[in-house]
Amino acid sequence: MSLEVKLEAFEGPLDLLLHLIDKNKVEIYDIPISTITAQYLEYLNLMEKEDMDVTSEFLVMAAELMDIKCKMLLPREVNEEGEEEDPRAELVEKLLEHKMFKYLSGELAQRFDGGDMYFYRKQNLPSEVTTYEPPIDYAELVGDNNLQKLNEIFQELLRRQEDKIDPVRSTFGRIERESVDIDEKTLFIKAYVRKHKSFSFRKLLQEQATKAEIIVAFLVILEEIKLGEVTVTQDDTFADITITSNKFGEEMDEEEAVKTAMELEKEQS
């Protein structure tokens, strides 16, 4: 009794190789080239015995497998980076690419078969929608200037505006103007002078809150010196300046006294 062998239909030599790899349960990145080559040649022989036309691509792949098998027996070649080259690398790359396309074709075929189960309704839009025309033709807005040209002009204006910005001064913070009531500050300094018979000029300046108040206090003291209201003494060149009031304990008018009391109360709090 003769043995009948039923061969599967393969779309090409790569399809046959993938079948042999799956059949032997081996890694595609580590193909046992000797085993796979022997089984591949056996399939070719069976094809011939069954009077099947063996196409040239199957024979070319057989020759390629034999060439890889021979290279596996020889010392490995080394590339420019000093690494050994695997003779199977190119074949593995082809097999992976073929496997990917085979999977994608199966997915597309499945979607094609499932598409028969879907039915789409016909387009049914109101006439107002189908006949609608936009009131403005954006392709031709103003003469030869379309929307794209207008956008280019706008971007150019933005670039010019950015060029005008000083990269250094633009990082500066906003300088707020210090507001000082000169009359009230003058009254406060005069009251301070009369309250303290003798005091340090440095201490007076340190008690001021802002730079503007320091400047006003300094000018008021100069004015007091000019009018002879105070006497200024200094023991040494860099020593502290002492200011002595020449009108200690003199009475002030009512308005001046009220303002002075308010300023002194604020200072003590």
Short mmCIF file of C-alpha atoms in Angstrom, two decimals:
data_model
loop_
_atom_site.label_atom_id
_atom_site.label_comp_id
_atom_site.label_asym_id
_atom_site.label_seq_id
_atom_site.Cartn_x
_atom_site.Cartn_y
_atom_site.Cartn_z
CA MET A 1 0.00 0.00 0.00
CA SER A 2 1.42 3.37 -0.98
CA LEU A 3 1.63 6.21 1.54
CA GLU A 4 -0.32 9.29 0.57
CA VAL A 5 0.99 12.60 1.83
CA LYS A 6 -1.20 15.71 1.74
CA LEU A 7 0.78 18.90 1.33
CA GLU A 8 -0.48 22.24 2.52
CA ALA A 9 -0.62 25.12 0.11
CA PHE A 10 2.08 27.70 0.69
CA GLU A 11 2.04 31.14 -0.91
CA GLY A 12 5.80 31.23 -1.19
CA PRO A 13 9.10 30.00 0.25
CA LEU A 14 8.87 32.39 3.24
CA ASP A 15 5.44 31.03 4.04
CA LEU A 16 6.90 27.51 4.01
CA LEU A 17 9.77 28.56 6.28
CA LEU A 18 7.37 30.12 8.79
CA HIS A 19 5.40 26.87 8.77
CA LEU A 20 8.55 24.85 9.52
CA ILE A 21 9.59 27.25 12.30
CA ASP A 22 6.16 26.96 13.93
CA LYS A 23 6.14 23.22 13.46
CA ASN A 24 9.52 22.80 15.18
CA LYS A 25 8.60 25.36 17.86
CA VAL A 26 11.85 27.28 17.56
CA GLU A 27 12.65 30.97 17.96
CA ILE A 28 12.65 32.93 14.74
CA TYR A 29 15.73 34.86 15.96
CA ASP A 30 17.67 31.61 16.53
CA ILE A 31 16.80 29.36 13.61
CA PRO A 32 18.46 25.91 13.59
CA ILE A 33 19.47 26.35 9.99
CA SER A 34 20.61 22.74 9.49
CA THR A 35 17.28 21.24 10.63
CA ILE A 36 15.14 23.76 8.78
CA THR A 37 17.16 23.33 5.57
CA ALA A 38 16.78 19.54 5.66
CA GLN A 39 13.02 19.75 6.19
CA TYR A 40 12.69 22.42 3.50
CA LEU A 41 14.44 20.13 0.96
CA GLU A 42 12.17 17.24 1.98
CA TYR A 43 9.13 19.39 1.17
CA LEU A 44 10.59 20.21 -2.23
CA ASN A 45 11.10 16.52 -2.94
CA LEU A 46 7.51 15.76 -1.95
CA MET A 47 6.34 18.52 -4.26
CA GLU A 48 8.17 16.91 -7.15
CA LYS A 49 6.81 13.43 -6.31
CA GLU A 50 3.27 14.80 -6.31
CA ASP A 51 3.93 16.22 -9.76
CA MET A 52 3.54 19.74 -8.49
CA ASP A 53 5.22 22.57 -10.29
CA VAL A 54 8.08 23.77 -8.15
CA THR A 55 8.49 27.46 -8.90
CA SER A 56 11.86 29.13 -9.15
CA GLU A 57 11.39 31.14 -5.94
CA PHE A 58 11.26 27.91 -3.89
CA LEU A 59 14.48 26.73 -5.54
CA VAL A 60 16.16 30.11 -4.95
CA MET A 61 15.28 29.91 -1.25
CA ALA A 62 16.72 26.37 -1.11
CA ALA A 63 19.97 27.67 -2.54
CA GLU A 64 19.95 30.53 -0.03
CA LEU A 65 19.43 28.10 2.84
CA MET A 66 22.34 25.98 1.67
CA ASP A 67 24.52 29.10 1.44
CA ILE A 68 23.61 30.12 5.02
CA LYS A 69 24.28 26.58 6.20
CA CYS A 70 27.77 26.71 4.71
CA LYS A 71 28.49 30.11 6.27
CA MET A 72 27.41 28.77 9.67
CA LEU A 73 30.20 26.18 9.43
CA LEU A 74 32.85 28.85 8.73
CA PRO A 75 34.29 31.39 11.20
CA ARG A 76 32.00 34.37 11.67
CA GLU A 77 32.80 37.62 9.84
CA VAL A 78 33.38 40.73 11.94
CA ASN A 79 31.86 44.10 11.00
CA GLU A 80 33.38 47.56 11.42
CA GLU A 81 32.15 47.80 15.02
CA GLY A 82 33.97 44.60 15.97
CA GLU A 83 30.78 42.51 16.27
CA GLU A 84 30.29 39.11 14.66
CA GLU A 85 27.76 39.06 11.83
CA ASP A 86 25.04 36.41 11.85
CA PRO A 87 24.49 34.86 8.38
CA ARG A 88 20.83 34.32 9.34
CA ALA A 89 20.14 38.03 10.07
CA GLU A 90 18.89 38.94 6.59
CA LEU A 91 16.65 35.86 6.42
CA VAL A 92 15.20 36.62 9.87
CA GLU A 93 14.37 40.15 8.76
CA LYS A 94 12.53 38.84 5.68
CA LEU A 95 10.60 36.31 7.77
CA LEU A 96 9.50 38.97 10.28
CA GLU A 97 8.33 41.28 7.52
CA HIS A 98 6.44 38.43 5.79
CA LYS A 99 4.85 37.41 9.11
CA MET A 100 3.67 41.00 9.75
CA PHE A 101 2.08 41.36 6.30
CA LYS A 102 0.50 37.93 6.62
CA TYR A 103 -1.10 38.94 9.90
CA LEU A 104 -2.33 42.25 8.46
CA SER A 105 -3.80 40.55 5.40
CA GLY A 106 -5.69 38.16 7.69
CA GLU A 107 -7.08 41.08 9.69
CA LEU A 108 -8.19 42.85 6.51
CA ALA A 109 -9.80 39.68 5.18
CA GLN A 110 -11.69 39.23 8.45
CA ARG A 111 -12.94 42.80 8.33
CA PHE A 112 -13.94 42.36 4.70
CA ASP A 113 -15.98 39.26 5.54
CA GLY A 114 -17.59 41.03 8.50
CA GLY A 115 -18.46 44.02 6.38
CA ASP A 116 -21.35 42.11 4.81
CA MET A 117 -23.17 42.36 8.13
CA TYR A 118 -23.28 46.16 8.07
CA PHE A 119 -25.79 48.27 6.23
CA TYR A 120 -25.44 52.01 5.81
CA ARG A 121 -28.33 54.38 5.36
CA LYS A 122 -28.36 56.64 2.37
CA GLN A 123 -27.46 60.26 2.65
CA ASN A 124 -30.55 62.24 3.54
CA LEU A 125 -29.64 65.88 4.15
CA PRO A 126 -32.03 68.85 3.98
CA SER A 127 -31.89 70.93 0.86
CA GLU A 128 -30.84 73.94 2.96
CA VAL A 129 -27.65 72.10 3.89
CA THR A 130 -26.79 70.75 0.44
CA THR A 131 -27.39 74.10 -1.28
CA TYR A 132 -25.67 76.21 1.39
CA GLU A 133 -22.91 78.49 0.18
CA PRO A 134 -20.70 80.41 2.61
CA PRO A 135 -21.26 84.18 2.46
CA ILE A 136 -17.49 84.83 2.27
CA ASP A 137 -15.09 83.16 -0.10
CA TYR A 138 -12.00 82.67 2.05
CA ALA A 139 -9.94 81.83 -1.02
CA GLU A 140 -10.50 85.34 -2.38
CA LEU A 141 -11.02 87.83 0.43
CA VAL A 142 -9.68 91.16 -0.79
CA GLY A 143 -8.49 91.20 -4.36
CA ASP A 144 -5.42 89.00 -4.68
CA ASN A 145 -5.05 88.64 -0.89
CA ASN A 146 -6.44 85.35 0.25
CA LEU A 147 -6.55 83.96 3.79
CA GLN A 148 -3.06 82.50 3.57
CA LYS A 149 -1.51 85.78 2.44
CA LEU A 150 -3.30 87.68 5.19
CA ASN A 151 -1.94 85.23 7.74
CA GLU A 152 1.59 85.70 6.37
CA ILE A 153 1.21 89.49 6.70
CA PHE A 154 -0.06 89.09 10.27
CA GLN A 155 2.86 86.83 11.23
CA GLU A 156 5.31 89.32 9.71
CA LEU A 157 3.80 92.12 11.83
CA LEU A 158 4.18 89.95 14.93
CA ARG A 159 7.86 89.30 14.12
CA ARG A 160 8.49 93.03 13.67
CA GLN A 161 6.82 93.74 17.00
CA GLU A 162 8.99 91.12 18.71
CA ASP A 163 12.14 92.68 17.17
CA LYS A 164 11.26 96.01 18.79
CA ILE A 165 11.28 94.50 22.28
CA ASP A 166 14.52 95.13 24.16
CA PRO A 167 15.59 91.68 25.47
CA VAL A 168 17.27 93.34 28.48
CA ARG A 169 14.81 96.04 29.49
CA SER A 170 11.82 93.78 28.91
CA THR A 171 12.90 91.73 31.94
CA PHE A 172 12.93 94.76 34.23
CA GLY A 173 10.23 94.98 36.85
CA ARG A 174 7.87 97.89 37.19
CA ILE A 175 9.21 100.75 39.30
CA GLU A 176 6.54 102.12 41.58
CA ARG A 177 6.75 105.78 42.50
CA GLU A 178 7.16 106.38 46.23
CA SER A 179 4.68 108.90 47.53
CA VAL A 180 5.73 111.06 50.51
CA ASP A 181 3.77 113.98 51.96
CA ILE A 182 6.56 116.52 52.38
CA ASP A 183 4.52 118.81 54.67
CA GLU A 184 3.58 116.02 57.07
CA LYS A 185 7.09 114.58 57.02
CA THR A 186 8.55 118.02 57.71
CA LEU A 187 6.22 118.48 60.66
CA PHE A 188 7.13 115.04 61.98
CA ILE A 189 10.87 115.74 61.80
CA LYS A 190 10.48 119.08 63.53
CA ALA A 191 8.45 117.46 66.29
CA TYR A 192 11.07 114.73 66.58
CA VAL A 193 13.80 117.34 66.90
CA ARG A 194 11.93 119.22 69.63
CA LYS A 195 10.99 116.05 71.50
CA HIS A 196 14.58 114.79 71.64
CA LYS A 197 16.99 117.35 73.03
CA SER A 198 19.93 115.55 71.46
CA PHE A 199 19.88 112.57 69.14
CA SER A 200 21.91 110.64 66.54
CA PHE A 201 21.45 111.70 62.95
CA ARG A 202 22.12 108.12 61.83
CA LYS A 203 19.37 106.79 64.11
CA LEU A 204 16.90 109.32 62.67
CA LEU A 205 17.60 108.14 59.13
CA GLN A 206 17.38 104.45 60.10
CA GLU A 207 13.86 104.99 61.43
CA GLN A 208 12.62 106.10 58.00
CA ALA A 209 10.68 103.48 56.01
CA THR A 210 11.65 104.32 52.44
CA LYS A 211 14.43 106.00 50.51
CA ALA A 212 12.16 108.96 49.75
CA GLU A 213 11.50 109.48 53.46
CA ILE A 214 15.24 109.40 54.16
CA ILE A 215 15.83 112.11 51.53
CA VAL A 216 13.04 114.29 52.94
CA ALA A 217 14.35 113.86 56.50
CA PHE A 218 17.85 114.79 55.35
CA LEU A 219 16.56 117.95 53.60
CA VAL A 220 14.48 118.96 56.63
CA ILE A 221 17.52 118.67 58.91
CA LEU A 222 19.53 120.82 56.47
CA GLU A 223 16.74 123.40 56.54
CA GLU A 224 16.72 123.33 60.34
CA ILE A 225 20.48 123.88 60.38
CA LYS A 226 20.07 126.81 57.99
CA LEU A 227 17.38 128.41 60.19
CA GLY A 228 19.42 127.86 63.35
CA GLU A 229 16.85 125.55 64.89
CA VAL A 230 19.44 122.81 65.60
CA THR A 231 23.15 122.51 66.23
CA VAL A 232 25.26 119.82 64.59
CA THR A 233 28.38 118.37 66.20
CA GLN A 234 30.79 115.59 65.25
CA ASP A 235 33.65 114.43 67.44
CA ASP A 236 35.71 112.89 64.64
CA THR A 237 35.81 112.72 60.84
CA PHE A 238 33.85 109.47 60.53
CA ALA A 239 32.12 109.61 63.91
CA ASP A 240 28.38 109.75 64.37
CA ILE A 241 26.70 113.14 63.83
CA THR A 242 24.83 114.47 66.85
CA ILE A 243 21.95 116.90 66.42
CA THR A 244 20.90 119.12 69.32
CA SER A 245 17.65 121.11 69.34
CA ASN A 246 17.90 124.81 70.14
CA LYS A 247 14.15 125.08 70.92
CA PHE A 248 13.62 122.24 73.30
CA GLY A 249 10.20 122.37 74.98
CA GLU A 250 8.79 125.30 72.97
CA GLU A 251 5.04 125.27 72.43
CA MET A 252 3.57 124.55 68.99
CA ASP A 253 0.27 125.80 67.60
CA GLU A 254 -2.84 123.60 67.90
CA GLU A 255 -2.77 122.19 64.36
CA GLU A 256 0.90 121.40 64.61
CA ALA A 257 0.43 119.74 67.99
CA VAL A 258 -2.39 117.51 66.71
CA LYS A 259 -0.40 116.36 63.69
CA THR A 260 2.67 115.80 65.81
CA ALA A 261 0.73 113.73 68.33
CA MET A 262 -0.68 111.56 65.51
CA GLU A 263 2.76 110.99 63.98
CA LEU A 264 4.34 110.19 67.33
CA GLU A 265 1.53 107.75 68.18
CA LYS A 266 2.01 106.02 64.82
CA GLU A 267 5.75 105.80 65.45
CA GLN A 268 5.33 104.25 68.90
CA SER A 269 2.79 101.68 67.63
#
